[in-house]
mmCIF file of C-alpha atoms and ligand atoms in Angstrom:
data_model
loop_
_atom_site.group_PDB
_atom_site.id
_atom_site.type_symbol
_atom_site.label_atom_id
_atom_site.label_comp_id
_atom_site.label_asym_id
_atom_site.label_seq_id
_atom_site.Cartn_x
_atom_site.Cartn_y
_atom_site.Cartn_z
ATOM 1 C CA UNK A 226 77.807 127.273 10.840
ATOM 2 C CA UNK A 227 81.308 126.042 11.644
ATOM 3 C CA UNK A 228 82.522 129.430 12.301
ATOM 4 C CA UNK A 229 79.418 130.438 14.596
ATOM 5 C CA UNK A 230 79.995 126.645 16.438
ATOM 6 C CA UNK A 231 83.336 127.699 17.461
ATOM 7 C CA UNK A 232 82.781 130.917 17.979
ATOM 8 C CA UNK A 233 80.569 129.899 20.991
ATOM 9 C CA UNK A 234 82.325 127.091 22.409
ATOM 10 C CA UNK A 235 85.287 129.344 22.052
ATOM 11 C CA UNK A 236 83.356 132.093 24.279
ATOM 12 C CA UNK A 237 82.252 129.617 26.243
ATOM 13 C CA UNK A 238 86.006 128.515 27.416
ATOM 14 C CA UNK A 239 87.270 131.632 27.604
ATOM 15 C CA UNK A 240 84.779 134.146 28.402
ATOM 16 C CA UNK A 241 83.215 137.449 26.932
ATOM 17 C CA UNK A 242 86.307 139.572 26.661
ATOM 18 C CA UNK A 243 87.914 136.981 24.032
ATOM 19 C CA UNK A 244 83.816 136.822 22.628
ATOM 20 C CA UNK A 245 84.472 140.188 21.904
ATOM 21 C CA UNK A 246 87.775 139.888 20.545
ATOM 22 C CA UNK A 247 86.861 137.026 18.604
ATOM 23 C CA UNK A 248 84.029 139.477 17.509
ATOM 24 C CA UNK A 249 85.758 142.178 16.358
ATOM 25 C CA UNK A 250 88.491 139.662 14.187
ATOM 26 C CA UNK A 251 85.609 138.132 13.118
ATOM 27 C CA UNK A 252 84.177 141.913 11.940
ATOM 28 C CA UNK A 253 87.818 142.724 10.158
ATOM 29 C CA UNK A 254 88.960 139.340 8.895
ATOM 30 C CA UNK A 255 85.643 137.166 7.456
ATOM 31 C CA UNK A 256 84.832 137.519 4.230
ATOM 32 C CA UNK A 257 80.533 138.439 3.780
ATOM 33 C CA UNK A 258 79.791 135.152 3.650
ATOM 34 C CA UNK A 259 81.716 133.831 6.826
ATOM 35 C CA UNK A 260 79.624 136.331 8.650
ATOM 36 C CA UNK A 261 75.927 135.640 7.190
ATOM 37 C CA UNK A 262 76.516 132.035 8.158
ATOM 38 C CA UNK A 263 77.694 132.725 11.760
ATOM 39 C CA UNK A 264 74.692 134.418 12.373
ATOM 40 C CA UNK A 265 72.192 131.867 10.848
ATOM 41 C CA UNK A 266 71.557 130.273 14.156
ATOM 42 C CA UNK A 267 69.707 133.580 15.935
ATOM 43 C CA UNK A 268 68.204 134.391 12.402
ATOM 44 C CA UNK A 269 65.924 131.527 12.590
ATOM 45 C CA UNK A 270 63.785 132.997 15.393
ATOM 46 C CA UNK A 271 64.916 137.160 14.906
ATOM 47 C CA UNK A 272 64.634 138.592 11.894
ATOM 48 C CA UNK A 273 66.890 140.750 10.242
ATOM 49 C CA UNK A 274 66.419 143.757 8.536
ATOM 50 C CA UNK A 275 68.394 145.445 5.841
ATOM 51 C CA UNK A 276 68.192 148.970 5.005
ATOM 52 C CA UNK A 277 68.017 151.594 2.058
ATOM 53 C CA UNK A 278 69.492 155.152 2.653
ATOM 54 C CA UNK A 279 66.869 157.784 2.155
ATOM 55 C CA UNK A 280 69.307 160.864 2.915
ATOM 56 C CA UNK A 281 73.025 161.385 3.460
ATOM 57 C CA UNK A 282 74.274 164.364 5.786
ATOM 58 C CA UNK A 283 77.924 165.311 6.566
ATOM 59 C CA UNK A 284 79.021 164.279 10.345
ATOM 60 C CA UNK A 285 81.774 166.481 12.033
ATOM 61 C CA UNK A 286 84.584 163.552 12.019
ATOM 62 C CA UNK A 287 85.892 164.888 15.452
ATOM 63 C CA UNK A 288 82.322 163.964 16.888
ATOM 64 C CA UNK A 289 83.333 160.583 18.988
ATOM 65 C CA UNK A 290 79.507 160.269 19.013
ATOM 66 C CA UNK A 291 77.759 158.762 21.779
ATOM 67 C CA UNK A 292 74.146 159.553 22.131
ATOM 68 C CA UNK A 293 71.891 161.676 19.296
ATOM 69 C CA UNK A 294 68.788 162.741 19.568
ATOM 70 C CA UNK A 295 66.283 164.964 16.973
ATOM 71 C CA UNK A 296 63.802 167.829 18.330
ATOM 72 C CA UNK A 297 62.187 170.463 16.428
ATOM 73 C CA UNK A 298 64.224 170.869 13.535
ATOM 74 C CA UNK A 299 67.776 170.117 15.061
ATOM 75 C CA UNK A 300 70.041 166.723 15.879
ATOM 76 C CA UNK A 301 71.380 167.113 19.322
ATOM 77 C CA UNK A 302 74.147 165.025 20.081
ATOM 78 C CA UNK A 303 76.869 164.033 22.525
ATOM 79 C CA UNK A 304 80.674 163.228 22.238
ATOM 80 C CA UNK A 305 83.031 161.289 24.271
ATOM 81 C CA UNK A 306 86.708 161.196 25.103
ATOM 82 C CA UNK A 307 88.192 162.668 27.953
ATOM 83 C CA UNK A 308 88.993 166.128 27.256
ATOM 84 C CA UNK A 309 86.723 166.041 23.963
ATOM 85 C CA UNK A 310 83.495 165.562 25.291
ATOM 86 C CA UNK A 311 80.842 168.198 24.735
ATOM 87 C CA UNK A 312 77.075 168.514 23.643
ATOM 88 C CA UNK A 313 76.440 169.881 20.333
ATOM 89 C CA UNK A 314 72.879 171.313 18.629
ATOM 90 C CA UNK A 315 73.643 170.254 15.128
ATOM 91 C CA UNK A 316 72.284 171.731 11.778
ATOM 92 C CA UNK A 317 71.307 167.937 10.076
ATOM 93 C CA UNK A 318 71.012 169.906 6.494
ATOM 94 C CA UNK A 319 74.673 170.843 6.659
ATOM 95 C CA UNK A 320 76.148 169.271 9.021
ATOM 96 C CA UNK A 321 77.488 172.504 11.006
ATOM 97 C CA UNK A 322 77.598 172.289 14.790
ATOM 98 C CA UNK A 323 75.530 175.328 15.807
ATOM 99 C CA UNK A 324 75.881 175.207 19.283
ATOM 100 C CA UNK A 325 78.406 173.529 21.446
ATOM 101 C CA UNK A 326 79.290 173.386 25.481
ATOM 102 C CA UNK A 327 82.698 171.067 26.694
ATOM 103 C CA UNK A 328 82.679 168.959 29.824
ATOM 104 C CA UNK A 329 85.386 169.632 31.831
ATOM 105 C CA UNK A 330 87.977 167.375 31.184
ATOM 106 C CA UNK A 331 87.888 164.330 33.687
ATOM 107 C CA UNK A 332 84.617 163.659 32.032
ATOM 108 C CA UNK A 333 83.801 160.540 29.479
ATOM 109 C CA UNK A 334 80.548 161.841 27.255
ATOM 110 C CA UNK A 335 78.185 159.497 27.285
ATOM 111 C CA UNK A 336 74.319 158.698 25.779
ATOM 112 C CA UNK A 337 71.349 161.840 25.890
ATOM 113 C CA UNK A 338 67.796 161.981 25.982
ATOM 114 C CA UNK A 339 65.800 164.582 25.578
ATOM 115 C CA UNK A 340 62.150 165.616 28.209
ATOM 116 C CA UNK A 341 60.933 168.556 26.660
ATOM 117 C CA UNK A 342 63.395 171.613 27.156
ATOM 118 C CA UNK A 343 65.999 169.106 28.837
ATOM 119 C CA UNK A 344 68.287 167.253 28.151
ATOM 120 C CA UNK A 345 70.010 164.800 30.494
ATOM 121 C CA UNK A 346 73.292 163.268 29.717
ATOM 122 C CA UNK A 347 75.523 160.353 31.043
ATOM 123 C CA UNK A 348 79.144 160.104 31.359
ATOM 124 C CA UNK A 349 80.845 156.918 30.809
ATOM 125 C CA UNK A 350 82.444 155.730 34.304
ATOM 126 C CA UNK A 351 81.755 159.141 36.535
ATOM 127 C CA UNK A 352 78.811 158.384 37.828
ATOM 128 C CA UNK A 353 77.415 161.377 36.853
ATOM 129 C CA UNK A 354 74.811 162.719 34.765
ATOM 130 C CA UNK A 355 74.262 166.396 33.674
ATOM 131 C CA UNK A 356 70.846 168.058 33.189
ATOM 132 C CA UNK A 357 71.180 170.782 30.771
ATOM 133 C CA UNK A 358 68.864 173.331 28.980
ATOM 134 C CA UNK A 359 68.321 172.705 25.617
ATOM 135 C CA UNK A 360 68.269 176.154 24.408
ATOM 136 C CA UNK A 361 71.343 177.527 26.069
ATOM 137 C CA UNK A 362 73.163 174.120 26.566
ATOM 138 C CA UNK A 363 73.631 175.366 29.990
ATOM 139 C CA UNK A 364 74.016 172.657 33.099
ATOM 140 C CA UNK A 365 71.373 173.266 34.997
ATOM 141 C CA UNK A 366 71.422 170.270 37.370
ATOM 142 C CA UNK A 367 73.708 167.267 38.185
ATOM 143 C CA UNK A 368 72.800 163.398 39.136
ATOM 144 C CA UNK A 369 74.221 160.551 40.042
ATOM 145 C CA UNK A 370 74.328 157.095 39.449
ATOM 146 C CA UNK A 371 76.281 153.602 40.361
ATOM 147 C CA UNK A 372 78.863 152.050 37.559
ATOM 148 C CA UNK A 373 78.747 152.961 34.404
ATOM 149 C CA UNK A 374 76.675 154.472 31.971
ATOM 150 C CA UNK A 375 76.317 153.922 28.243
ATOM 151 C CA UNK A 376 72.947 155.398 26.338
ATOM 152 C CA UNK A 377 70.168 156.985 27.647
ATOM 153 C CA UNK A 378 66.379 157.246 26.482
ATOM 154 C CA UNK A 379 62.967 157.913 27.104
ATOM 155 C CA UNK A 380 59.805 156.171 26.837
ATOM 156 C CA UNK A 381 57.007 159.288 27.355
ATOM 157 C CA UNK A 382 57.451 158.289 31.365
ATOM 158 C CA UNK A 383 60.704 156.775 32.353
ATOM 159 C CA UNK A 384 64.413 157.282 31.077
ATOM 160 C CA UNK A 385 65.710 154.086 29.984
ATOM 161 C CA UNK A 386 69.672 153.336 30.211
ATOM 162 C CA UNK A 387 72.128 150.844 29.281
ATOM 163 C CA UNK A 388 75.333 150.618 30.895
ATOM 164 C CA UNK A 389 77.095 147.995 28.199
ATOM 165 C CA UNK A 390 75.608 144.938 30.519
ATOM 166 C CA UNK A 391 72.136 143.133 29.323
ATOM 167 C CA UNK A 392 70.149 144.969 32.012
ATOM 168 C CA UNK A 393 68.658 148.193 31.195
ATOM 169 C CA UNK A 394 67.607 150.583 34.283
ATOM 170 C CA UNK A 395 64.528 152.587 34.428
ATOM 171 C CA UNK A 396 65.044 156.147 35.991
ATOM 172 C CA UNK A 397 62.153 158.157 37.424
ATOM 173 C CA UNK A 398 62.965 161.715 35.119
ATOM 174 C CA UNK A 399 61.867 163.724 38.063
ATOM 175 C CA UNK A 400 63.944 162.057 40.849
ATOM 176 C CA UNK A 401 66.528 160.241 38.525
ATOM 177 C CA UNK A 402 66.102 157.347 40.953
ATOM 178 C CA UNK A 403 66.025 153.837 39.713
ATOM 179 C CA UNK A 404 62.636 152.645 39.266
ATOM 180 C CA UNK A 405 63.252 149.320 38.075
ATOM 181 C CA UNK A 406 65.411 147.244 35.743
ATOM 182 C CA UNK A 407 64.804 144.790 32.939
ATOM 183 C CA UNK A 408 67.133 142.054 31.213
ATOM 184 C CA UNK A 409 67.251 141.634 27.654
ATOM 185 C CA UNK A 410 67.262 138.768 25.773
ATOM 186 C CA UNK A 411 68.244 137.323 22.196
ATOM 187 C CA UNK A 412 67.317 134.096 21.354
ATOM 188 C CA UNK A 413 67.386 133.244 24.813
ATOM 189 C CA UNK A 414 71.029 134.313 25.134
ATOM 190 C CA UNK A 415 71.695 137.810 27.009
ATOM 191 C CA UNK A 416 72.292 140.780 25.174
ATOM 192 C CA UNK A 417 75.526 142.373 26.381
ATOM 193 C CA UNK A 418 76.915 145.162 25.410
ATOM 194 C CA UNK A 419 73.558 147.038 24.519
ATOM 195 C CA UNK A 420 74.858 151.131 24.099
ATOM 196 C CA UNK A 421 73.711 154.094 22.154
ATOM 197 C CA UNK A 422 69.309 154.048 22.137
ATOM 198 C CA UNK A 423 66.482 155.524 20.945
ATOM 199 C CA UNK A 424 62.689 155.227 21.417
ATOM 200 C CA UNK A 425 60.907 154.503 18.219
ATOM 201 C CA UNK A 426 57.104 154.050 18.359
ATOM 202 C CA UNK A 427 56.826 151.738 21.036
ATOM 203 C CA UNK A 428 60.520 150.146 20.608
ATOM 204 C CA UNK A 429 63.685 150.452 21.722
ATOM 205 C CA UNK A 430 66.525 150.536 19.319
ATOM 206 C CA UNK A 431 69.592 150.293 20.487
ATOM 207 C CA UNK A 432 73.588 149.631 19.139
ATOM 208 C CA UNK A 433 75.151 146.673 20.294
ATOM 209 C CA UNK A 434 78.719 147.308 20.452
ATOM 210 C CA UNK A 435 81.023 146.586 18.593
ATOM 211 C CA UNK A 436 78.871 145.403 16.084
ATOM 212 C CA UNK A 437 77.148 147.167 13.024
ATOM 213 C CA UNK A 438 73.434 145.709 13.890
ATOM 214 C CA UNK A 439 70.831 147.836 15.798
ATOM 215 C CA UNK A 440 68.940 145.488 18.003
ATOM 216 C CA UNK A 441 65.236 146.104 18.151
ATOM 217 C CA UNK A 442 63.514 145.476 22.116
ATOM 218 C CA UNK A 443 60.575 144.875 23.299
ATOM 219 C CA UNK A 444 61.234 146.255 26.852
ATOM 220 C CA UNK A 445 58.453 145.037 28.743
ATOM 221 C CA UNK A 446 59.052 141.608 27.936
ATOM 222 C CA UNK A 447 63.098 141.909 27.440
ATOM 223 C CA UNK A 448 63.530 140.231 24.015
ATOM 224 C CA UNK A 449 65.117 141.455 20.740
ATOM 225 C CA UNK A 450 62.002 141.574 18.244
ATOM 226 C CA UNK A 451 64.431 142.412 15.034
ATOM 227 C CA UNK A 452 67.920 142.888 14.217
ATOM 228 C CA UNK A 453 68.730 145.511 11.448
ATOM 229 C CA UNK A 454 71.879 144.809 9.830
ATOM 230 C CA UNK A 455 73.933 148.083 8.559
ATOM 231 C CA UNK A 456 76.703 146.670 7.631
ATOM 232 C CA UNK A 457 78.225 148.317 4.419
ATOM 233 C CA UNK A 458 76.766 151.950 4.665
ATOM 234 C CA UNK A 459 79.803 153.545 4.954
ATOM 235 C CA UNK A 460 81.253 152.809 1.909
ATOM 236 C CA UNK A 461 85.070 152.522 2.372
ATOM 237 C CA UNK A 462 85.747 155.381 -0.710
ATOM 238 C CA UNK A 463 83.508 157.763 2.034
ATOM 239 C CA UNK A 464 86.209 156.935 4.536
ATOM 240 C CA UNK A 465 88.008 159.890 5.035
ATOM 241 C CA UNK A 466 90.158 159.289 8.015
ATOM 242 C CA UNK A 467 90.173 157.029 11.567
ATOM 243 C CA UNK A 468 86.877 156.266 11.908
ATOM 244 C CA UNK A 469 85.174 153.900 14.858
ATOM 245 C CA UNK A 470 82.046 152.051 15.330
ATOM 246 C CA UNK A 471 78.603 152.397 14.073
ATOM 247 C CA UNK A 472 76.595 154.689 16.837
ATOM 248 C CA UNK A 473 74.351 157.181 17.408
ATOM 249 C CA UNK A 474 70.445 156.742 16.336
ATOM 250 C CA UNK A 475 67.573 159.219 16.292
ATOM 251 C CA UNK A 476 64.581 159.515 15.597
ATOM 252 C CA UNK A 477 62.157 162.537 14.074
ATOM 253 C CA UNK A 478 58.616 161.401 15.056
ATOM 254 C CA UNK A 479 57.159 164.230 12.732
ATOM 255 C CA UNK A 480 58.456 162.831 9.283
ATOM 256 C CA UNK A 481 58.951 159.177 11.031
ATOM 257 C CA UNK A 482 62.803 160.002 10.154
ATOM 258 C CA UNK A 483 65.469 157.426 11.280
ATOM 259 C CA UNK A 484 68.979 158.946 11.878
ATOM 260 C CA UNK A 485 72.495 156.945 12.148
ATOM 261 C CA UNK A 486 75.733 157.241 12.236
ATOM 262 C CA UNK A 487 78.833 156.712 13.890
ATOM 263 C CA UNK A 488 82.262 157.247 16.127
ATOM 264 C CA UNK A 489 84.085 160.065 13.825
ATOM 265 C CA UNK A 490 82.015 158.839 10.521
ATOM 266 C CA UNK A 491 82.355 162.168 8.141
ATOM 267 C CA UNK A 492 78.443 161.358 7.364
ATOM 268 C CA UNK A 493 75.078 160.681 8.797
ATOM 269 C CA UNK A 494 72.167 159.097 6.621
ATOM 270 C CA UNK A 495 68.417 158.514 6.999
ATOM 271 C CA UNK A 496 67.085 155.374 6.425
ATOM 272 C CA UNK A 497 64.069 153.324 6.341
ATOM 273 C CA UNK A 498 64.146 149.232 6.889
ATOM 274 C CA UNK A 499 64.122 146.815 4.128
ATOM 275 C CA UNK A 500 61.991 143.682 5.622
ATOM 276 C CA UNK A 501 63.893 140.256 5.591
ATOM 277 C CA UNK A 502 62.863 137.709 2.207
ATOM 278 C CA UNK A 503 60.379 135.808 3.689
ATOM 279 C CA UNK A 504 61.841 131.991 3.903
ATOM 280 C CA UNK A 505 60.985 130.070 0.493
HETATM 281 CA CA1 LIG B 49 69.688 158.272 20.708
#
């Protein structure tokens, strides 16, 4: 509780770029049990869910990945880095990238979501998105947007994207104008730095960056309904090589499948939730 104390009045002096920083040092130099207890103050009203893995797929560690999505069979999934960016149809059985298109260079990959035989994709600080076919991974349209753009979704009527702020816009998919916007809220404190998302019966799931929790939202009323914790499933003996943060989630609404991963991870796992010990 000391640690979690500090943390904010710390952030509170000095603003959300040393939050993060004092995030990230947190991540790398608390032990377990330093971290539990700096988040026991938002765990009294959120709960937090663990997780078992229920598969384990190999990940292309070059894949700086930035939005995934799962249709019919296949993982689709966009990279980032200028000059590295692409979007890849993926093979989720072996892990072999099927199909692959580059964005020219000047371009930052960002999030993807998929409407039927479409897929539209952001890029990072462009302000541009691409429309592509999903069979032939062909552009087949261009859009445009202000600031920046982070992960992209869709509810059955609206895309849905973050923009690593606590406001999520609503785009109209047929216009790509903005429809509307929506804050989001934890424990009455904003959510910043919401990124990769997916819709998952009626939620929205999204990474918080840098962190390794997936933050559950109710969108229509802007809150955080559940955390799920995933810290530890890369085991450090899987590490093969530079790896980055936890992102990238998608769903398969056939087998109710739930598909992570992360920046450059060399694998990809299903999982299904592990509810929180009820308080005794
Ligand atoms: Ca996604």
């Amino acid at each position: 509780m000391r640690l979690w104390n500090e943390y904010r009045r710390t952030a509170h002096l000095l603003g959300n770029n040393i939050l993060l920083a004092a995030c990230m040092v947190c991540f790398l130099g608390c032990s377990a049990e330093e971290r539990s207890s700096s988040s026991t103050a938002e765990s009294r009203t959120v709960p937090v869910y663990g997780f078992e893995i229920t598969g384990t797929f190999r990940h292309d560690t070059s894949a700086f990945t930035q939005g995934l999505q799962f249709q019919g069979g296949w993982l689709f999934e966009s990279t980032g880095l200028r000059g590295q960016s692409s979007l890849r149809r993926v093979d989720p059985q072996t892990g072999r990238v099927q199909q692959r298109v580059n964005l020219p260079d000047r371009y930052f990959g960002e999030g993807i979501a998929l409407i039927s035989n479409r897929i539209y994709m952001l890029t990072w600080q462009e302000e541009t998105g691409f429309v592509f076919d999903r069979d032939t991974l062909t552009v087949i349209d261009r859009f445009s947007y202000e600031g920046e753009g982070w992960g992209l979704a869709y509810d059955g009527h609206r895309l849905i994207m973050s923009d690593g702020t606590d406001t999520l816009r609503f785009l109209d998919p047929e216009t790509l104008e903005v429809t509307g916007t929506q804050s989001i809220t934890v424990a009455d404190e904003p959510l910043r730095n919401i990124n990769e998302l997916a819709w998952i019966e009626g939620e929205l799931w999204a990474n918080i960056f840098p962190t390794h929790r997936i933050a559950r939202i109710d969108v229509d009323n802007g809150t955080v309904v559940a955390w799920i914790d995933l810290t530890g499933i890369l085991r450090r003996d899987q590490i093969t090589g530079r790896i980055d943060v936890l992102n990238g989630i998608a769903y398969d609404e056939e087998t109710q499948r739930i598909f992570v991963t992360g920046k450059l991870w060399p694998l990809l796992f299903t999982i299904r939730l592990v509810p929180p010990l009820a308080d005794g």
